[in-house]
mmCIF file of C-alpha atoms in Angstrom:
data_model
loop_
_atom_site.group_PDB
_atom_site.id
_atom_site.type_symbol
_atom_site.label_atom_id
_atom_site.label_comp_id
_atom_site.label_asym_id
_atom_site.label_seq_id
_atom_site.Cartn_x
_atom_site.Cartn_y
_atom_site.Cartn_z
ATOM 1 C CA UNK U 1 -11.303 3.783 10.244
ATOM 2 C CA UNK U 2 -9.086 4.078 13.436
ATOM 3 C CA UNK U 3 -5.528 3.515 14.081
ATOM 4 C CA UNK U 4 -4.102 1.366 16.572
ATOM 5 C CA UNK U 5 -0.443 2.319 18.137
ATOM 6 C CA UNK U 6 2.238 -0.453 17.586
ATOM 7 C CA UNK U 7 2.924 -0.268 21.224
ATOM 8 C CA UNK U 8 -0.506 -2.042 21.787
ATOM 9 C CA UNK U 9 1.688 -5.186 20.705
ATOM 10 C CA UNK U 10 4.258 -5.086 23.359
ATOM 11 C CA UNK U 11 2.395 -7.836 25.443
ATOM 12 C CA UNK U 12 2.585 -9.961 22.519
ATOM 13 C CA UNK U 13 6.159 -9.647 21.813
ATOM 14 C CA UNK U 14 7.913 -8.850 25.126
ATOM 15 C CA UNK U 15 7.746 -12.069 26.987
ATOM 16 C CA UNK U 16 9.650 -13.903 24.429
ATOM 17 C CA UNK U 17 12.313 -11.173 24.022
ATOM 18 C CA UNK U 18 13.021 -10.319 27.803
ATOM 19 C CA UNK U 19 15.238 -7.441 28.056
ATOM 20 C CA UNK U 20 14.830 -5.952 24.760
ATOM 21 C CA UNK U 21 14.523 -2.167 24.878
ATOM 22 C CA UNK U 22 11.125 -0.733 24.176
ATOM 23 C CA UNK U 23 12.393 1.482 21.319
ATOM 24 C CA UNK U 24 14.149 -1.438 19.549
ATOM 25 C CA UNK U 25 11.034 -3.547 20.113
ATOM 26 C CA UNK U 26 8.999 -0.711 18.596
ATOM 27 C CA UNK U 27 11.294 -0.627 15.478
ATOM 28 C CA UNK U 28 10.803 -4.380 15.088
ATOM 29 C CA UNK U 29 7.068 -4.163 15.191
ATOM 30 C CA UNK U 30 7.108 -1.333 12.732
ATOM 31 C CA UNK U 31 9.278 -3.122 10.341
ATOM 32 C CA UNK U 32 7.162 -6.210 10.389
ATOM 33 C CA UNK U 33 3.910 -4.160 9.693
ATOM 34 C CA UNK U 34 5.656 -2.628 6.863
ATOM 35 C CA UNK U 35 6.488 -5.721 5.660
ATOM 36 C CA UNK U 36 3.177 -7.321 5.999
ATOM 37 C CA UNK U 37 1.516 -4.531 4.184
ATOM 38 C CA UNK U 38 4.231 -4.560 1.299
ATOM 39 C CA UNK U 39 3.592 -8.244 0.739
ATOM 40 C CA UNK U 40 -0.166 -8.357 1.264
ATOM 41 C CA UNK U 41 -1.563 -5.057 -0.015
ATOM 42 C CA UNK U 42 -3.978 -5.551 2.799
ATOM 43 C CA UNK U 43 -3.989 -1.725 3.768
ATOM 44 C CA UNK U 44 -6.255 0.503 1.478
ATOM 45 C CA UNK U 45 -7.001 4.045 2.126
ATOM 46 C CA UNK U 46 -8.679 7.031 0.694
ATOM 47 C CA UNK U 47 -5.796 9.711 -0.308
ATOM 48 C CA UNK U 48 -6.162 13.308 -1.095
ATOM 49 C CA UNK U 49 -8.003 13.893 -4.346
ATOM 50 C CA UNK U 50 -6.476 15.531 -7.265
ATOM 51 C CA UNK U 51 -7.725 18.615 -9.236
ATOM 52 C CA UNK U 52 -7.433 18.630 -12.938
ATOM 53 C CA UNK U 53 -5.734 21.845 -14.394
ATOM 54 C CA UNK U 54 -6.040 22.851 -17.912
ATOM 55 C CA UNK U 55 -2.996 21.717 -20.115
ATOM 56 C CA UNK U 56 -1.453 20.053 -17.154
ATOM 57 C CA UNK U 57 -0.755 16.244 -17.799
ATOM 58 C CA UNK U 58 1.117 15.144 -14.623
ATOM 59 C CA UNK U 59 0.124 15.338 -10.931
ATOM 60 C CA UNK U 60 1.984 14.584 -7.692
ATOM 61 C CA UNK U 61 -0.063 12.722 -5.335
ATOM 62 C CA UNK U 62 0.237 13.381 -1.661
ATOM 63 C CA UNK U 63 1.340 11.028 0.769
ATOM 64 C CA UNK U 64 -1.108 10.266 3.660
ATOM 65 C CA UNK U 65 0.114 11.353 7.152
ATOM 66 C CA UNK U 66 2.707 8.775 8.406
ATOM 67 C CA UNK U 67 1.949 6.360 5.583
ATOM 68 C CA UNK U 68 3.610 5.709 2.275
ATOM 69 C CA UNK U 69 1.885 4.722 -0.800
ATOM 70 C CA UNK U 70 2.806 1.278 -2.509
ATOM 71 C CA UNK U 71 0.383 1.979 -5.518
ATOM 72 C CA UNK U 72 -2.722 3.620 -6.552
ATOM 73 C CA UNK U 73 -5.644 0.987 -6.680
ATOM 74 C CA UNK U 74 -8.591 3.145 -7.783
ATOM 75 C CA UNK U 75 -9.088 6.218 -9.789
ATOM 76 C CA UNK U 76 -12.668 7.852 -10.183
ATOM 77 C CA UNK U 77 -13.133 10.656 -12.447
ATOM 78 C CA UNK U 78 -16.220 12.490 -13.859
ATOM 79 C CA UNK U 79 -17.253 9.601 -16.040
ATOM 80 C CA UNK U 80 -16.765 7.072 -13.197
ATOM 81 C CA UNK U 81 -13.975 4.578 -12.438
ATOM 82 C CA UNK U 82 -10.866 4.947 -14.731
ATOM 83 C CA UNK U 83 -8.672 1.809 -15.402
ATOM 84 C CA UNK U 84 -4.797 2.093 -15.577
ATOM 85 C CA UNK U 85 -2.612 1.285 -18.350
ATOM 86 C CA UNK U 86 1.339 1.419 -18.588
ATOM 87 C CA UNK U 87 3.484 3.642 -20.452
ATOM 88 C CA UNK U 88 4.444 0.770 -22.709
ATOM 89 C CA UNK U 89 0.640 -0.102 -23.265
ATOM 90 C CA UNK U 90 0.036 3.410 -24.263
ATOM 91 C CA UNK U 91 3.140 3.652 -26.527
ATOM 92 C CA UNK U 92 2.339 0.304 -28.242
ATOM 93 C CA UNK U 93 -1.100 1.921 -29.362
ATOM 94 C CA UNK U 94 -0.030 5.475 -29.990
ATOM 95 C CA UNK U 95 3.429 7.062 -29.896
ATOM 96 C CA UNK U 96 1.844 10.373 -29.729
ATOM 97 C CA UNK U 97 -0.415 9.635 -26.701
ATOM 98 C CA UNK U 98 1.567 12.250 -24.313
ATOM 99 C CA UNK U 99 0.376 15.121 -26.646
ATOM 100 C CA UNK U 100 -3.309 14.272 -27.008
ATOM 101 C CA UNK U 101 -5.607 16.733 -25.288
ATOM 102 C CA UNK U 102 -9.465 16.253 -24.478
ATOM 103 C CA UNK U 103 -12.017 17.529 -22.236
ATOM 104 C CA UNK U 104 -12.183 14.585 -19.718
ATOM 105 C CA UNK U 105 -9.292 12.341 -18.819
ATOM 106 C CA UNK U 106 -10.243 8.571 -19.297
ATOM 107 C CA UNK U 107 -6.721 6.934 -18.636
ATOM 108 C CA UNK U 108 -4.689 7.163 -15.645
ATOM 109 C CA UNK U 109 -0.943 6.061 -16.143
ATOM 110 C CA UNK U 110 1.228 5.755 -13.031
ATOM 111 C CA UNK U 111 4.683 7.038 -13.728
ATOM 112 C CA UNK U 112 5.906 6.125 -10.191
ATOM 113 C CA UNK U 113 3.858 5.513 -7.122
ATOM 114 C CA UNK U 114 3.485 9.070 -6.190
ATOM 115 C CA UNK U 115 3.324 10.659 -9.943
ATOM 116 C CA UNK U 116 0.191 10.167 -12.174
ATOM 117 C CA UNK U 117 -0.405 11.235 -15.831
ATOM 118 C CA UNK U 118 -3.638 11.459 -17.128
ATOM 119 C CA UNK U 119 -4.967 10.677 -20.725
ATOM 120 C CA UNK U 120 -5.966 12.915 -22.689
ATOM 121 C CA UNK U 121 -4.337 16.229 -21.252
ATOM 122 C CA UNK U 122 -7.302 18.098 -19.939
ATOM 123 C CA UNK U 123 -8.419 21.072 -21.762
ATOM 124 C CA UNK U 124 -10.299 22.791 -18.772
ATOM 125 C CA UNK U 125 -9.708 23.419 -15.074
ATOM 126 C CA UNK U 126 -11.987 22.029 -12.251
ATOM 127 C CA UNK U 127 -12.448 18.174 -12.597
ATOM 128 C CA UNK U 128 -11.842 16.293 -9.447
ATOM 129 C CA UNK U 129 -10.085 12.778 -9.522
ATOM 130 C CA UNK U 130 -10.953 10.685 -6.455
ATOM 131 C CA UNK U 131 -8.040 8.320 -5.340
ATOM 132 C CA UNK U 132 -7.617 5.164 -3.298
ATOM 133 C CA UNK U 133 -4.216 3.680 -2.662
ATOM 134 C CA UNK U 134 -2.688 0.622 -1.267
ATOM 135 C CA UNK U 135 -0.459 1.822 1.798
ATOM 136 C CA UNK U 136 2.162 0.852 4.326
ATOM 137 C CA UNK U 137 3.371 2.548 7.501
ATOM 138 C CA UNK U 138 5.851 5.118 7.032
ATOM 139 C CA UNK U 139 9.540 4.872 8.750
ATOM 140 C CA UNK U 140 8.356 6.993 11.446
ATOM 141 C CA UNK U 141 4.868 5.818 11.965
ATOM 142 C CA UNK U 142 3.692 4.633 15.264
ATOM 143 C CA UNK U 143 0.429 2.893 14.371
ATOM 144 C CA UNK U 144 -1.681 0.836 11.794
ATOM 145 C CA UNK U 145 -5.275 0.595 10.493
ATOM 146 C CA UNK U 146 -7.406 -1.248 13.324
ATOM 147 C CA UNK U 147 -8.817 -3.724 11.030
ATOM 148 C CA UNK U 148 -5.157 -4.885 10.137
ATOM 149 C CA UNK U 149 -4.258 -5.125 13.628
ATOM 150 C CA UNK U 150 -7.470 -6.874 14.728
ATOM 151 C CA UNK U 151 -6.795 -9.596 12.109
ATOM 152 C CA UNK U 152 -3.381 -10.136 12.046
ATOM 153 C CA UNK U 153 -1.769 -8.861 15.288
ATOM 154 C CA UNK U 154 -0.284 -12.239 16.260
ATOM 155 C CA UNK U 155 1.358 -12.510 12.645
ATOM 156 C CA UNK U 156 2.876 -9.038 13.087
ATOM 157 C CA UNK U 157 4.133 -9.561 16.370
ATOM 158 C CA UNK U 158 5.604 -12.910 15.386
ATOM 159 C CA UNK U 159 7.354 -10.940 12.591
ATOM 160 C CA UNK U 160 8.971 -8.555 15.056
ATOM 161 C CA UNK U 161 9.939 -11.469 17.423
ATOM 162 C CA UNK U 162 11.583 -13.318 14.249
ATOM 163 C CA UNK U 163 13.804 -10.135 13.548
ATOM 164 C CA UNK U 164 14.635 -9.645 17.337
ATOM 165 C CA UNK U 165 15.412 -13.340 17.957
ATOM 166 C CA UNK U 166 17.713 -13.248 15.183
ATOM 167 C CA UNK U 167 19.901 -10.699 16.484
ATOM 168 C CA UNK U 168 23.429 -12.204 17.715
ATOM 169 C CA UNK U 169 24.802 -11.746 21.211
ATOM 170 C CA UNK U 170 21.690 -10.267 22.743
ATOM 171 C CA UNK U 171 19.902 -11.377 26.030
ATOM 172 C CA UNK U 172 17.058 -12.296 24.084
ATOM 173 C CA UNK U 173 18.639 -13.852 21.055
ATOM 174 C CA UNK U 174 16.952 -17.123 20.258
ATOM 175 C CA UNK U 175 18.076 -18.370 16.778
ATOM 176 C CA UNK U 176 16.215 -21.488 17.359
ATOM 177 C CA UNK U 177 13.097 -19.701 17.452
ATOM 178 C CA UNK U 178 13.355 -17.606 14.456
ATOM 179 C CA UNK U 179 12.075 -20.252 11.857
ATOM 180 C CA UNK U 180 8.772 -20.732 14.234
ATOM 181 C CA UNK U 181 8.219 -17.252 14.530
ATOM 182 C CA UNK U 182 8.615 -16.394 10.623
ATOM 183 C CA UNK U 183 6.213 -19.103 9.887
ATOM 184 C CA UNK U 184 3.674 -17.601 11.855
ATOM 185 C CA UNK U 185 4.254 -14.110 10.123
ATOM 186 C CA UNK U 186 4.151 -15.995 6.703
ATOM 187 C CA UNK U 187 0.981 -17.735 7.518
ATOM 188 C CA UNK U 188 -0.856 -14.695 8.264
ATOM 189 C CA UNK U 189 0.685 -13.122 4.909
ATOM 190 C CA UNK U 190 -0.973 -15.865 3.067
ATOM 191 C CA UNK U 191 -4.260 -15.481 4.716
ATOM 192 C CA UNK U 192 -4.239 -12.039 4.047
ATOM 193 C CA UNK U 193 -3.516 -12.366 0.561
ATOM 194 C CA UNK U 194 -6.331 -14.682 0.005
ATOM 195 C CA UNK U 195 -8.567 -12.372 1.804
ATOM 196 C CA UNK U 196 -7.577 -9.331 -0.514
ATOM 197 C CA UNK U 197 -7.987 -11.566 -3.622
ATOM 198 C CA UNK U 198 -11.513 -12.292 -2.834
ATOM 199 C CA UNK U 199 -12.328 -8.896 -2.054
ATOM 200 C CA UNK U 200 -13.191 -9.595 1.614
ATOM 201 C CA UNK U 201 -16.239 -11.326 0.052
ATOM 202 C CA UNK U 202 -15.107 -14.808 -1.155
ATOM 203 C CA UNK U 203 -15.323 -13.839 -4.725
ATOM 204 C CA UNK U 204 -12.465 -13.385 -7.472
ATOM 205 C CA UNK U 205 -12.170 -10.061 -9.083
ATOM 206 C CA UNK U 206 -11.412 -9.585 -12.668
ATOM 207 C CA UNK U 207 -9.055 -7.560 -14.232
ATOM 208 C CA UNK U 208 -10.362 -4.929 -16.830
ATOM 209 C CA UNK U 209 -8.576 -3.434 -19.576
ATOM 210 C CA UNK U 210 -9.644 -0.338 -21.799
ATOM 211 C CA UNK U 211 -8.345 0.525 -24.908
ATOM 212 C CA UNK U 212 -8.256 4.065 -26.243
ATOM 213 C CA UNK U 213 -8.689 5.648 -29.724
ATOM 214 C CA UNK U 214 -6.624 7.891 -31.612
#
């Protein structure tokens, strides 16, 4: 996949906020893109895999360059896809699950968006766990994934214009237009959520739950 710079949205934004400095406009576009990704989970990316180490249970997940992980969406180990459980789920089934060891981890538990615990604790070094994550632009990002730009550039531009027009006392202030631009942004958010829910194929996914023994 390719990245497209936020500056490509200037022609969509500037005519409606004439006089707005480019750095301020860039910041508004970036903030709208971050909000869009947070609300839709539309941006999924492959992140660096994690190598299992004997007797180590928790693994920090590296942030992609100029992106921030919202949540891990897929974990694949030696036995195939691994399905998440929460700490509360695990505690309800076995209070001592944090001490259990085994040859191959089967369940990932996210402690926070950047820290993953595996069950059971691996007894050997070497297995590679592949990861995908739902991400958003970082606060210093200058670009976004091309398919998000192509499908939702007008909505993201509208979100930026809503923020800029809401600024009081500026030559580009247009409080009467904020609701309109916000509605355009919200509409694209809704569309993106529906596409995501259908797996971009018009079908509905089913959540899966895996129990464990011991």
